[in-house]
XYZ file of N, CA and C in Angstrom:
348
model
N 100.807 42.821 83.664
C 99.837 43.052 84.675
C 98.380 42.321 85.882
N 98.568 42.791 86.641
C 98.127 42.000 87.382
C 96.754 41.883 87.569
N 96.035 40.730 88.334
C 94.306 40.646 87.632
C 94.275 41.196 89.436
N 92.960 40.954 89.333
C 92.174 41.914 90.853
C 91.354 41.503 91.179
N 90.165 40.487 91.957
C 88.824 40.442 91.652
C 88.283 40.793 92.965
N 87.292 41.623 93.189
C 86.630 42.028 94.528
C 85.536 40.994 94.547
N 84.967 41.216 96.058
C 84.262 40.545 96.326
C 82.763 39.803 95.422
N 82.659 40.943 94.794
C 81.117 41.144 94.184
C 81.730 39.652 92.521
N 83.052 39.928 92.566
C 83.273 38.970 91.088
C 83.917 39.558 90.438
N 84.093 41.438 90.189
C 84.796 41.863 89.231
C 86.153 41.635 89.518
N 86.722 41.707 88.139
C 87.743 41.148 87.390
C 88.253 41.863 86.684
N 89.305 42.591 86.755
C 90.088 43.864 86.180
C 91.649 43.622 86.420
N 92.570 44.126 85.475
C 93.700 44.280 85.822
C 94.142 45.544 86.154
N 95.250 45.807 86.984
C 95.923 47.301 86.936
C 96.144 47.816 85.530
N 96.735 47.688 84.327
C 96.587 48.064 83.228
C 95.051 48.123 82.742
N 94.405 47.595 82.354
C 92.955 47.678 82.040
C 92.118 48.930 83.135
N 92.401 49.150 84.088
C 92.198 50.557 85.096
C 92.871 51.763 84.663
N 94.112 51.617 84.099
C 94.751 52.882 83.463
C 93.948 52.929 82.446
N 93.532 52.497 81.243
C 92.956 52.625 80.525
C 91.492 53.149 80.326
N 89.826 53.195 81.617
C 89.394 53.259 82.189
C 89.029 54.762 82.440
N 88.859 55.717 82.307
C 88.695 57.101 82.263
C 86.937 57.133 81.865
N 86.239 56.748 81.386
C 85.005 57.343 81.050
C 83.971 56.316 80.861
N 82.645 56.800 81.272
C 81.408 55.518 81.006
C 82.090 54.729 79.367
N 81.050 53.902 79.263
C 81.140 53.317 77.540
C 80.139 54.353 76.852
N 79.360 54.840 77.155
C 78.465 55.332 77.161
C 78.366 57.127 76.259
N 79.425 57.491 76.921
C 80.098 58.338 76.828
C 80.618 58.190 75.120
N 81.663 57.118 75.224
C 82.205 56.693 73.470
C 80.987 56.190 72.729
N 79.675 55.871 73.076
C 79.414 54.745 71.734
C 78.053 55.446 72.249
N 77.544 56.062 73.184
C 76.373 56.269 72.661
C 75.294 55.737 72.725
N 74.258 54.935 72.081
C 72.919 53.984 72.156
C 73.677 53.401 71.129
N 74.841 53.121 70.499
C 75.224 52.601 70.008
C 75.644 50.867 70.725
N 74.976 49.789 70.461
C 75.636 48.966 71.101
C 76.691 48.340 70.430
N 77.555 47.705 71.097
C 79.444 47.675 70.844
C 80.304 46.793 72.225
N 80.501 45.440 71.403
C 80.937 44.513 72.100
C 82.146 44.739 73.066
N 81.290 44.329 74.439
C 81.990 45.102 75.671
C 81.503 43.541 76.701
N 82.439 43.604 78.146
C 81.753 42.650 79.511
C 80.892 44.155 80.175
N 80.209 42.634 80.536
C 79.236 44.254 81.060
C 78.556 43.331 82.668
N 78.590 44.006 83.180
C 77.475 43.856 84.477
C 76.283 43.691 84.755
N 75.881 43.238 86.415
C 74.816 43.821 86.250
C 74.633 43.954 88.013
N 73.610 45.466 88.191
C 74.029 45.681 89.773
C 72.288 45.466 89.982
N 72.805 44.334 91.075
C 71.259 43.241 91.494
C 70.770 45.173 92.442
N 71.373 45.349 93.160
C 70.771 46.728 93.983
C 70.064 48.104 93.238
N 70.631 48.061 92.514
C 69.977 49.212 91.377
C 68.577 48.958 90.473
N 69.042 47.732 90.406
C 68.194 47.133 89.223
C 68.345 47.244 88.182
N 69.315 47.291 87.887
C 70.092 46.756 86.113
C 70.504 45.623 85.731
N 69.057 44.279 85.323
C 68.967 43.010 85.580
C 68.532 43.247 83.767
N 68.640 41.874 83.317
C 68.515 40.725 82.206
C 69.131 41.882 81.027
N 68.593 42.653 80.530
C 68.691 43.453 78.988
C 69.077 44.387 79.600
N 69.857 44.908 81.057
C 70.519 46.236 81.729
C 71.354 45.423 82.550
N 72.587 46.990 82.635
C 73.919 46.567 82.611
C 74.943 47.493 82.332
N 76.116 47.534 83.407
C 76.632 48.607 83.747
C 78.380 48.309 82.487
N 78.847 49.210 82.450
C 79.811 48.632 81.844
C 80.885 48.557 83.396
N 82.111 48.299 82.512
C 83.154 48.103 84.160
C 84.010 49.053 84.601
N 84.230 50.112 84.071
C 83.761 51.420 84.569
C 83.113 51.994 85.946
N 81.255 52.181 85.499
C 80.350 52.376 85.865
C 80.650 51.152 87.572
N 80.551 49.794 87.110
C 80.746 49.117 87.573
C 81.305 49.125 89.577
N 82.816 49.462 88.918
C 83.946 49.772 89.387
C 83.715 51.222 90.744
N 83.165 52.609 89.622
C 83.211 53.574 90.365
C 81.604 53.407 90.411
N 80.213 53.723 89.972
C 79.154 53.979 90.277
C 78.915 53.058 91.029
N 78.534 51.988 91.191
C 78.397 50.312 91.849
C 78.800 50.101 92.763
N 80.128 50.819 93.434
C 81.021 50.431 93.981
C 79.808 49.723 95.951
N 80.237 49.246 96.019
C 79.695 48.606 97.328
C 78.080 47.946 97.393
N 77.754 48.614 95.645
C 76.986 46.950 95.650
C 76.772 45.629 95.320
N 75.502 45.357 94.975
C 75.384 43.916 94.958
C 75.151 43.417 93.037
N 76.758 43.842 92.325
C 77.204 44.168 90.798
C 77.544 42.509 90.765
N 77.408 41.861 89.689
C 77.743 40.354 89.007
C 78.023 40.340 87.605
N 79.184 39.970 87.496
C 78.971 39.898 85.748
C 77.986 38.946 85.324
N 77.697 39.803 84.313
C 76.687 39.147 83.542
C 77.349 38.690 81.879
N 77.985 38.916 80.916
C 78.358 38.724 79.704
C 79.621 39.497 79.250
N 79.706 38.976 78.148
C 80.852 39.929 77.625
C 79.555 39.629 76.178
N 79.249 40.745 74.809
C 78.182 40.843 74.333
C 78.385 42.721 73.586
N 77.004 42.781 72.818
C 76.810 43.996 72.400
C 75.756 44.619 73.129
N 76.864 45.871 73.346
C 75.162 46.644 74.548
C 75.836 47.794 74.321
N 75.049 49.062 75.628
C 75.270 50.186 75.663
C 75.521 50.529 77.142
N 76.252 50.949 77.718
C 75.759 51.215 79.174
C 74.906 51.877 79.638
N 73.894 51.659 80.077
C 72.732 52.087 81.194
C 72.960 52.560 82.287
N 73.801 52.792 82.939
C 74.689 53.306 83.961
C 74.199 54.932 83.586
N 74.710 54.861 82.252
C 75.107 56.591 81.792
C 73.815 56.531 81.043
N 73.615 56.071 80.505
C 72.379 56.307 79.021
C 70.878 56.558 80.404
N 70.870 56.162 81.397
C 69.586 56.672 82.397
C 69.929 57.623 83.355
N 70.736 58.335 82.649
C 71.124 59.408 83.895
C 70.075 60.768 84.831
N 69.045 60.095 83.103
C 67.268 61.512 84.408
C 66.943 60.649 84.828
N 66.602 58.966 85.050
C 65.976 58.342 86.022
C 66.809 57.874 87.022
N 68.004 58.473 87.477
C 68.297 57.817 88.869
C 67.816 58.523 89.694
N 67.773 57.558 90.790
C 66.632 58.037 91.936
C 66.113 56.496 92.370
N 65.130 56.738 93.313
C 64.091 55.509 93.114
C 63.021 55.178 91.475
N 63.752 54.287 91.039
C 63.186 53.293 89.620
C 62.565 52.006 89.922
N 61.767 51.576 89.495
C 60.989 50.751 90.106
C 61.351 50.136 91.541
N 61.269 49.844 92.874
C 61.611 50.223 93.569
C 62.825 49.899 93.896
N 64.176 50.495 92.836
C 65.145 50.374 93.264
C 65.791 52.077 93.392
N 67.323 52.051 94.151
C 67.755 53.130 94.435
C 68.790 53.300 92.941
N 68.465 53.554 92.288
C 69.468 53.483 91.422
C 70.862 55.145 91.455
N 71.860 54.856 91.529
C 72.595 55.717 91.579
C 73.363 56.968 90.143
N 73.622 58.042 90.784
C 73.395 58.680 89.031
C 75.070 58.996 88.369
N 74.775 58.095 87.437
C 76.437 58.160 86.917
C 77.821 59.543 86.783
N 78.771 58.703 87.812
C 79.365 59.365 88.171
C 81.051 59.703 86.852
N 81.026 58.676 86.093
C 81.551 58.394 85.168
C 81.402 59.314 83.418
N 80.616 60.063 83.281
C 80.225 60.731 82.302
C 81.300 61.771 81.979
N 82.096 62.148 82.400
C 83.430 62.521 82.556
C 84.565 62.387 83.283
N 85.160 62.638 82.430
C 86.865 61.380 83.035
C 87.024 61.187 84.288
N 87.307 59.829 84.884
C 87.445 59.484 85.946
C 88.750 59.720 85.835
N 89.111 60.161 87.515
C 90.667 59.756 87.575
C 91.161 58.731 87.875
N 92.304 58.079 88.737
C 93.094 56.509 88.474
C 92.624 56.791 90.009
N 92.810 57.902 90.336
C 92.567 57.736 92.307
C 91.378 57.915 92.448
N 90.392 57.871 91.874
C 89.417 57.607 92.211
C 88.312 56.359 92.033
N 88.755 56.158 90.844
C 88.286 54.357 90.008
C 89.277 53.217 91.317
N 90.687 53.574 91.664
C 91.473 52.400 92.978
C 89.845 53.258 94.067
N 89.878 53.943 94.874
C 88.524 54.451 95.699
C 87.508 53.597 95.451
N 86.633 53.251 94.264
C 86.332 52.251 93.705
C 86.354 51.025 94.068
N 87.048 50.633 93.528
C 87.264 49.426 93.244
C 87.630 48.926 94.727
N 88.419 49.605 95.923
C 88.551 48.974 97.304
C 87.001 48.983 97.680
N 85.884 49.889 97.477
C 84.742 50.043 97.994
C 83.819 48.614 97.911
N 84.529 47.703 96.616
C 84.066 46.877 96.340
C 84.757 45.311 96.214
N 85.282 45.964 97.457
C 85.987 44.365 98.504
C 86.468 44.292 97.693
N 87.454 44.995 96.373
C 89.281 44.657 96.126
C 90.359 45.214 97.179
N 89.980 46.030 97.949
C 90.933 46.029 98.479
C 91.578 46.017 100.397
């Protein structure tokens, strides 16, 4: 599989893109699960808040996103759907990955993130 990196530092492989279909929150709910996660400075998902790999690519495409770490967490992008909009001065997006996302949409988000 080919490694791809966006200008924001988001790295993934073509193989992993075909496996990502829904926000990890759909699978984990509020349970903490070991996974890679990202901060979105545009939306204010910082410190103990972040988004999963798919949300970083699709929901936060074009935002100032940075890799946080791999640890146990749940995706705040998916968990905080009810708080989308203006939150603490940040314009938080609505999670678009709570239902299955097609590969074409994933690639569009990946290109908007600066990889294309």
